[in-house]
mmCIF file of C-alpha atoms in Angstrom:
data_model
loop_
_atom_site.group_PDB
_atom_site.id
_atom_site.type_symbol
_atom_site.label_atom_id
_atom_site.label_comp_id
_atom_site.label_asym_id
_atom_site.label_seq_id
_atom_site.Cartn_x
_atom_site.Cartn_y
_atom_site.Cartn_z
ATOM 1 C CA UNK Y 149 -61.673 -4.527 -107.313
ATOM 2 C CA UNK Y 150 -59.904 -5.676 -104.005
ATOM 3 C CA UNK Y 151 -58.293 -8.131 -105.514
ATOM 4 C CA UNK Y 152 -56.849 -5.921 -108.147
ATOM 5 C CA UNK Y 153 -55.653 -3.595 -105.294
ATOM 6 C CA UNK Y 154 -53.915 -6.539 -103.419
ATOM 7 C CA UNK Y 155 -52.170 -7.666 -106.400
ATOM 8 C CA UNK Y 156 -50.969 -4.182 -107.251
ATOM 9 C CA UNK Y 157 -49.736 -4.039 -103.935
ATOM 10 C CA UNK Y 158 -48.184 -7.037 -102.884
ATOM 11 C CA UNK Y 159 -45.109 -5.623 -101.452
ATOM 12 C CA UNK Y 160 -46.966 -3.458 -98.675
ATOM 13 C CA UNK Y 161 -48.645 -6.374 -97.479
ATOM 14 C CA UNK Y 162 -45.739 -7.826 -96.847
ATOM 15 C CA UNK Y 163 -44.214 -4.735 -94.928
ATOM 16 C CA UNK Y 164 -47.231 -4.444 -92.591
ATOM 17 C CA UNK Y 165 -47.005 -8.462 -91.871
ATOM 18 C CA UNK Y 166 -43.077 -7.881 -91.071
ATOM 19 C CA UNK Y 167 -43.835 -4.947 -89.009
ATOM 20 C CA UNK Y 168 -46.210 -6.887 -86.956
ATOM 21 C CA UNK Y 169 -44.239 -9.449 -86.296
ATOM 22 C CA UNK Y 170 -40.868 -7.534 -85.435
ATOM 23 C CA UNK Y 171 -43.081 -5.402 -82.691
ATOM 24 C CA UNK Y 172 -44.585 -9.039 -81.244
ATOM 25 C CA UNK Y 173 -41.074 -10.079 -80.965
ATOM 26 C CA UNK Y 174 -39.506 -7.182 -79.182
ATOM 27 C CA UNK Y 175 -42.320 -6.700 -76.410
ATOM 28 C CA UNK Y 176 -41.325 -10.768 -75.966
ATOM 29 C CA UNK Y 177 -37.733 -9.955 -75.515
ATOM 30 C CA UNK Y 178 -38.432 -7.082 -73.598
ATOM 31 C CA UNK Y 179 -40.848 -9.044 -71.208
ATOM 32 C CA UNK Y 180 -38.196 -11.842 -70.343
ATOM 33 C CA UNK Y 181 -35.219 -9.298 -70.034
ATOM 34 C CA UNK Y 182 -37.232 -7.080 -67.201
ATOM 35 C CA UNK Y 183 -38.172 -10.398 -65.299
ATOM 36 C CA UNK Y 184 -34.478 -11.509 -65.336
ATOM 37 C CA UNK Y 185 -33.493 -7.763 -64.509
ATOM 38 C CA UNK Y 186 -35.874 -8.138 -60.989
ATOM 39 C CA UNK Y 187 -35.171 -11.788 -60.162
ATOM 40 C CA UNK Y 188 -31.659 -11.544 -60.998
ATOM 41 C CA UNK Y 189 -30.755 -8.917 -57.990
ATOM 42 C CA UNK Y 190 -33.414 -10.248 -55.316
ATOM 43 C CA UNK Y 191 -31.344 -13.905 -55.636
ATOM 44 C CA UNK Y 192 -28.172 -12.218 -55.502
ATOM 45 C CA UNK Y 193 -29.310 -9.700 -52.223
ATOM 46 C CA UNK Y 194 -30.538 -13.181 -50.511
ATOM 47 C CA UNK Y 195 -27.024 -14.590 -51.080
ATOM 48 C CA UNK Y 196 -25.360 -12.009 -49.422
ATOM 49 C CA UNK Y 197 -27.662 -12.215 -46.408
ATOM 50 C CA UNK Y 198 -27.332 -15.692 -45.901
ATOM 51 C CA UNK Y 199 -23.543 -15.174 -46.175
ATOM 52 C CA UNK Y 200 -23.594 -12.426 -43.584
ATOM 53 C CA UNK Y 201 -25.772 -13.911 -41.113
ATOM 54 C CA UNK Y 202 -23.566 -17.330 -41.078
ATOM 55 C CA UNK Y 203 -20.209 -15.634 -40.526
ATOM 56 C CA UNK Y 204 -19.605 -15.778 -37.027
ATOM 57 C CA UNK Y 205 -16.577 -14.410 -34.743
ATOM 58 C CA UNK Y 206 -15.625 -14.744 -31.473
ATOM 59 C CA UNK Y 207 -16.114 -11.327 -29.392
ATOM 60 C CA UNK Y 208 -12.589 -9.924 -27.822
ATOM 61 C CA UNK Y 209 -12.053 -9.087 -24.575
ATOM 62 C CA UNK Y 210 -11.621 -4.738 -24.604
ATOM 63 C CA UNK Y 211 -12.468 -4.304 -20.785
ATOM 64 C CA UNK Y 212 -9.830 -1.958 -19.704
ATOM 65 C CA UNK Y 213 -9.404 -0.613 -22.981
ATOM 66 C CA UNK Y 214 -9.928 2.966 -23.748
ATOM 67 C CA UNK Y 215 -12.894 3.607 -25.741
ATOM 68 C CA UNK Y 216 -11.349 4.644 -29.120
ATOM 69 C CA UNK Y 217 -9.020 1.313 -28.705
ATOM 70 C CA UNK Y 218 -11.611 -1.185 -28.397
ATOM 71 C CA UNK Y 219 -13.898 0.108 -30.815
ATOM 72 C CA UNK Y 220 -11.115 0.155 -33.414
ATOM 73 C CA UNK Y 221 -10.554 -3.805 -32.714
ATOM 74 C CA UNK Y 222 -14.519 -4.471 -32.484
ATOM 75 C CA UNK Y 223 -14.996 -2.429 -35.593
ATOM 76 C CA UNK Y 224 -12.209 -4.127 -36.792
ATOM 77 C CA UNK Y 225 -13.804 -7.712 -36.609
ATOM 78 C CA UNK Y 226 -16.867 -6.229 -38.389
ATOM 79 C CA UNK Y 227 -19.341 -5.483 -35.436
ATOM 80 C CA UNK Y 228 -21.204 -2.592 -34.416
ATOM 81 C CA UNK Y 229 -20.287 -0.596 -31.074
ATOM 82 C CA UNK Y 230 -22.807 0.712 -28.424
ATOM 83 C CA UNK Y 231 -21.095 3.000 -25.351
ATOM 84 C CA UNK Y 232 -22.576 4.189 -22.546
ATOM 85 C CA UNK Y 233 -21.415 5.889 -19.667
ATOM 86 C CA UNK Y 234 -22.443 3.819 -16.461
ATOM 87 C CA UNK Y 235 -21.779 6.084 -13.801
ATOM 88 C CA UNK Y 236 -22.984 9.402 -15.026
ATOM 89 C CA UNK Y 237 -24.643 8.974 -17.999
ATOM 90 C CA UNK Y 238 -22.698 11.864 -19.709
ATOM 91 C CA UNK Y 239 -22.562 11.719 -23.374
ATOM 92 C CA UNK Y 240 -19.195 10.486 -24.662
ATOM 93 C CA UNK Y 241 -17.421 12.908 -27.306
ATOM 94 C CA UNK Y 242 -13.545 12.137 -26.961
ATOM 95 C CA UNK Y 243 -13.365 7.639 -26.989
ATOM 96 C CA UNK Y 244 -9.570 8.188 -25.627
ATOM 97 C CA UNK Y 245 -11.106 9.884 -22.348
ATOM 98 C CA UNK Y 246 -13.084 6.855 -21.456
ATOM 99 C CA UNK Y 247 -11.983 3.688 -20.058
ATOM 100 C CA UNK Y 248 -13.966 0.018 -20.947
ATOM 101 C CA UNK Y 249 -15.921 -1.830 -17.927
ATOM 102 C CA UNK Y 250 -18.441 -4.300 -19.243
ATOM 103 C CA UNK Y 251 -19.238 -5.620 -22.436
ATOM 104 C CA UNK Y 252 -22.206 -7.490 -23.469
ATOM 105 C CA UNK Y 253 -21.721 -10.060 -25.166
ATOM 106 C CA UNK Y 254 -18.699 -11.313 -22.479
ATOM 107 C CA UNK Y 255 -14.815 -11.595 -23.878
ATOM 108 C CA UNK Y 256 -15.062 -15.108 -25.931
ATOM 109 C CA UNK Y 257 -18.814 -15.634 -26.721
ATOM 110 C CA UNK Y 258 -19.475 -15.945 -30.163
ATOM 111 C CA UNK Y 259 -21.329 -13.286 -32.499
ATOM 112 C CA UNK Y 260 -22.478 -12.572 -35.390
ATOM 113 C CA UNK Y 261 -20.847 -9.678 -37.652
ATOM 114 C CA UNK Y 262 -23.163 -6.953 -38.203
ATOM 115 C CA UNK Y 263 -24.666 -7.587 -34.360
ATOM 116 C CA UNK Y 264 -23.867 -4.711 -31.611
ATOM 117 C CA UNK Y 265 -21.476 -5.011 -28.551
ATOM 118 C CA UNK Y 266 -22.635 -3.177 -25.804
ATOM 119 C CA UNK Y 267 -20.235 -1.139 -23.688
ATOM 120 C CA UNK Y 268 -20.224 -0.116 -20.124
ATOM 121 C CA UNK Y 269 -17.718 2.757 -20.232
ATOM 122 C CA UNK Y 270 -16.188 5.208 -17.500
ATOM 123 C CA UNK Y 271 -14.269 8.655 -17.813
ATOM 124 C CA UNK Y 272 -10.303 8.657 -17.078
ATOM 125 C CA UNK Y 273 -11.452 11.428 -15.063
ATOM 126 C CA UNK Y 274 -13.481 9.792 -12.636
ATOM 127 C CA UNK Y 275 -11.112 6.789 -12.306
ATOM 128 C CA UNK Y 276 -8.362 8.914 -11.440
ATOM 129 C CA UNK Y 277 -10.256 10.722 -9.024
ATOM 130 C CA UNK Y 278 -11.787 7.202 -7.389
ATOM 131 C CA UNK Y 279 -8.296 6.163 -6.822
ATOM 132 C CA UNK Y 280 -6.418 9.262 -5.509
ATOM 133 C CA UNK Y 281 -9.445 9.344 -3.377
ATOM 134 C CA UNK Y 282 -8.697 5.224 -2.561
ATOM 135 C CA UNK Y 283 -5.057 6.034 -2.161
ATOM 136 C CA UNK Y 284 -5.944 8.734 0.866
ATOM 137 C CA UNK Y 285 -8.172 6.247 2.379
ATOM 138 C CA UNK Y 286 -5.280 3.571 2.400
ATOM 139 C CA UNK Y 287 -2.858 5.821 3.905
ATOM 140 C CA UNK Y 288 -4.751 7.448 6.354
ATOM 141 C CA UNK Y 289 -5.773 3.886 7.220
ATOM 142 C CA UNK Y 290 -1.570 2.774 7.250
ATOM 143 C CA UNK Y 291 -1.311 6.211 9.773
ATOM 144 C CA UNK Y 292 -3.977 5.374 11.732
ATOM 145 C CA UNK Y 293 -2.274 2.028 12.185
ATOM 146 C CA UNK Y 294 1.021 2.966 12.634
ATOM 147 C CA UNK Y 295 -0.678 5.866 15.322
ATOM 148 C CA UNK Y 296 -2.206 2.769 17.165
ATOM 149 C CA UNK Y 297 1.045 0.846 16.855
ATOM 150 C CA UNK Y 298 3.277 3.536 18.125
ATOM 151 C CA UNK Y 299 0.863 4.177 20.926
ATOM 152 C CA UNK Y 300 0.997 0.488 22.271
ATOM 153 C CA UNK Y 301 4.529 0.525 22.101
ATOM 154 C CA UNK Y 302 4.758 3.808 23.653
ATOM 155 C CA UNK Y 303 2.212 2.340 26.611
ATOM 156 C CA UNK Y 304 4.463 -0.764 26.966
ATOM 157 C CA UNK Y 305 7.662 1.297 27.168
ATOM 158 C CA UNK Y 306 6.285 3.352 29.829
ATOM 159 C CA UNK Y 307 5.110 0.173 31.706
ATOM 160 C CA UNK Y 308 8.461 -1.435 31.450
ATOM 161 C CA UNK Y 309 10.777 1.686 32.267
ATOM 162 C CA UNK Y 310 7.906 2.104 35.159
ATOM 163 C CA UNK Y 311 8.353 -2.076 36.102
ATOM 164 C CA UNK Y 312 12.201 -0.983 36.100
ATOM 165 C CA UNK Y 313 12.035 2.011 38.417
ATOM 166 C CA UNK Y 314 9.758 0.024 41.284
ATOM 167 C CA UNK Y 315 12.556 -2.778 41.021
ATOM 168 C CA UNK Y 316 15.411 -0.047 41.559
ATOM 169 C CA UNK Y 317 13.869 1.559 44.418
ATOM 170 C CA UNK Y 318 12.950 -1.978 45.643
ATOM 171 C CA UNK Y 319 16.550 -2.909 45.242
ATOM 172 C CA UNK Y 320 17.742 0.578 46.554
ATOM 173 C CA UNK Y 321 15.343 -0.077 49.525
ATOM 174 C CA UNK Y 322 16.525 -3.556 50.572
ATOM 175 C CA UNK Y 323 20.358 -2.378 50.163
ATOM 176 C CA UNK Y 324 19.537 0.355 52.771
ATOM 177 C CA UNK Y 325 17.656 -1.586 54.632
ATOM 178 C CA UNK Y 326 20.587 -4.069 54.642
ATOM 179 C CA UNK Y 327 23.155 -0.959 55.377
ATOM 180 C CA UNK Y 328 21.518 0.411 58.500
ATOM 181 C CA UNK Y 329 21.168 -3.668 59.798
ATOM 182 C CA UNK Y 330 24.995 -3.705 59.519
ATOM 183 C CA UNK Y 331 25.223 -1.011 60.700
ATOM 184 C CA UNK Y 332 23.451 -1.640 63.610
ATOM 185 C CA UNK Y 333 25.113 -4.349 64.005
ATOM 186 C CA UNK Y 334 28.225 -3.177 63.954
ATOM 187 C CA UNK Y 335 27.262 -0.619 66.582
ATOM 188 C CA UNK Y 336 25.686 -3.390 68.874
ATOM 189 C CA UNK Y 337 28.900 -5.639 68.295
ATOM 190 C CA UNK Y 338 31.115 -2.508 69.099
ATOM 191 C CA UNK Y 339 29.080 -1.724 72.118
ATOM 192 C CA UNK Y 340 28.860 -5.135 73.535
ATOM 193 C CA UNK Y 341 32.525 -5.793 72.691
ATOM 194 C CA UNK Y 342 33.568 -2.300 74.834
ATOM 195 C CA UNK Y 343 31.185 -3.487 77.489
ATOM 196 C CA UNK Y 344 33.143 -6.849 77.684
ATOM 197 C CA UNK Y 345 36.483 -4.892 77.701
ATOM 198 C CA UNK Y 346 35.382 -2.835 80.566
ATOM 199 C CA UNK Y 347 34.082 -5.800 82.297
ATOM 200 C CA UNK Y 348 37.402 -7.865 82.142
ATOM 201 C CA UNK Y 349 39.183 -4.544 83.467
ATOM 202 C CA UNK Y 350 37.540 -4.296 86.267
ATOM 203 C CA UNK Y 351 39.716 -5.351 89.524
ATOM 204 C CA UNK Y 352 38.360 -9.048 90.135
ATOM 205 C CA UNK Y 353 40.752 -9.096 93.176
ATOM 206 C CA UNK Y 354 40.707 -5.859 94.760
ATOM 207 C CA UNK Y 355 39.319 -6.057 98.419
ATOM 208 C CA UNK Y 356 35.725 -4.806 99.440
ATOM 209 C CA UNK Y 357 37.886 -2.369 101.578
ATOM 210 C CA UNK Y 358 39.912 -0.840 99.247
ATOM 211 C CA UNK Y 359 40.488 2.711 99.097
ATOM 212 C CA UNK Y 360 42.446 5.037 97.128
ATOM 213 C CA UNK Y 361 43.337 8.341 97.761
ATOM 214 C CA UNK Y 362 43.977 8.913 94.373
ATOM 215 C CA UNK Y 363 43.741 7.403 90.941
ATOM 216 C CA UNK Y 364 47.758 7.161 90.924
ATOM 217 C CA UNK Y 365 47.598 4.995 93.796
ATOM 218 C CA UNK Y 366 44.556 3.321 92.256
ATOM 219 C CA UNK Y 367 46.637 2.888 88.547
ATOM 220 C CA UNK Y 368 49.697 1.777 91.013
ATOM 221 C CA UNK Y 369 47.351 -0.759 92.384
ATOM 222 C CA UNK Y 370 46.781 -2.031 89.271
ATOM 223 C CA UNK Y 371 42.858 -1.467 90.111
ATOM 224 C CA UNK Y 372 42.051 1.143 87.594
ATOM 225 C CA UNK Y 373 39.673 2.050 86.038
ATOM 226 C CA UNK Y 374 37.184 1.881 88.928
ATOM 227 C CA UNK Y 375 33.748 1.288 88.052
ATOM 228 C CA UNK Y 376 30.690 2.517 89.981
ATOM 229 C CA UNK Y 377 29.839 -0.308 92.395
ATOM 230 C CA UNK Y 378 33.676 -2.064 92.624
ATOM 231 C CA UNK Y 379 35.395 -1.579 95.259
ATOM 232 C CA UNK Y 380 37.939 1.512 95.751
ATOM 233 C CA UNK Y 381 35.733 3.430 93.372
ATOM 234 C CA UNK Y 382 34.775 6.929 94.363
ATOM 235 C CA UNK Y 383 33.118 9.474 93.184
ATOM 236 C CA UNK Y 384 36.321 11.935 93.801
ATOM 237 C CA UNK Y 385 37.859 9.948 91.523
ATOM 238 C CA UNK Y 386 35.182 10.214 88.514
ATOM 239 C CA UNK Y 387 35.664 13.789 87.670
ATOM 240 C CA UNK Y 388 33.254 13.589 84.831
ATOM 241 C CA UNK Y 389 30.613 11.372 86.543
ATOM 242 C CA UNK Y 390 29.976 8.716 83.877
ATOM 243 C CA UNK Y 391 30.108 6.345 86.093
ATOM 244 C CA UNK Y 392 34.173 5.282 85.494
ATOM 245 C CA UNK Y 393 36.938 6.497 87.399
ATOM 246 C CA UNK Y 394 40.281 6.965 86.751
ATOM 247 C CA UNK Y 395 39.813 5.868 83.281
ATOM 248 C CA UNK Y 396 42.898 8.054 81.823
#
């Protein structure tokens, strides 16, 4: 009886065999195209990393850059930027306002893209104030030594118009001292030369006796003046009693 079924049948059979065999194929294809699908991208994602990690650069100097500079030209290279603000620790919002210090790595070492440079930053603020505040310190420093300078000049000007005076009065002092010696001397030579003049007046030759009644006879004698101790002098004749008669 089976057979008899089978035989008036022989087209299902064949449908159910076909069927079969399309559904064995198609969870084969399906099989290889999902472990092509997940090896596929995992190969491709390994590339990539082994092409990022061997690309090296060499790090640019920004130290004196403003923030927003340098991390526009590290960016720009294709690394990552760390700031930090080493004197205050304030949080950095505006890159312009801050000023590069350090970096880690150094200007010139070599890194790898992707890796982070480290920055040591510093607000325009706080530089401007640490120099104003520099600048006062250098010129009160310049005063102080232009004070100092001013005040040894001042000292050695005082010494030297001081040194000047003693040598004037010292000068002044010898030239009066050297006045009043001529002076005296002159006096002394004047003296000495009326005492001669008196003494070669005096009457060598009149006589131990002489006697005059009057200084006309005495003048007439050729004897006058008389002096106190010659003879003929009297003191009749010396009206004024300096010790010279008949002197006019």
């Amino acid at each position: 009886m089976n057979n008899n079924l089978y035989a008036a049948h022989p087209v299902t059979g064949r449908l159910k065999k076909s069927l079969a065999l399309a559904v064995l194929a198609g969870l084969l294809l399906t099989g290889c195209g999902g472990k092509q699908a997940s090896v596929e991208p995992a190969s491709a994602a390994t590339s990539t990393a082994t092409a990022t990690a061997g690309a090296s650069v060499a790090v640019p100097g920004v130290v004196g850059l403003t923030l927003d500079k340098a991390t526009d030209q590290l960016k720009g290279l294709g690394f990552k930027v760390e700031a930090k603000d080493i004197v205050d620790g304030k949080t950095i919002i505006v890159e312009k306002n801050w000023q590069v210090m350090t970096q880690d790595p150094a200007s010139g070492a070599t890194a790898a893209k992707g890796s982070t440079v480290h920055l040591g930053v510093k607000s325009l603020d706080k530089i401007a104030a640490e120099k104003a505040a520099a600048e006062k310190v250098a010129a009160d420093k310049a005063a102080a030594e232009k004070a100092a300078a001013k005040a040894v000049a001042d000292k050695a000007a005082a010494e030297k118009a001081a040194a000047d005076k003693a040598s004037a009065d010292q000068a002044a002092a010898a030239k009066a001292a050297a006045d009043q010696a001529a002076r005296d001397a002159a006096a002394k030579a004047a003296a000495d030369q009326q005492s001669a003049q008196k003494f070669v007046q005096a009457p060598a030759q009149a006589p131990a006796t002489a006697y005059y009644a009057n200084c006309t006879a005495a003048k007439n004698a050729g004897a006058a003046p008389l002096h106190r101790g010659q003879p003929g002098y009297s003191s009749s004749l010396d009206r004024d009693g300096d010790g010279v008669a008949c002197e006019r």
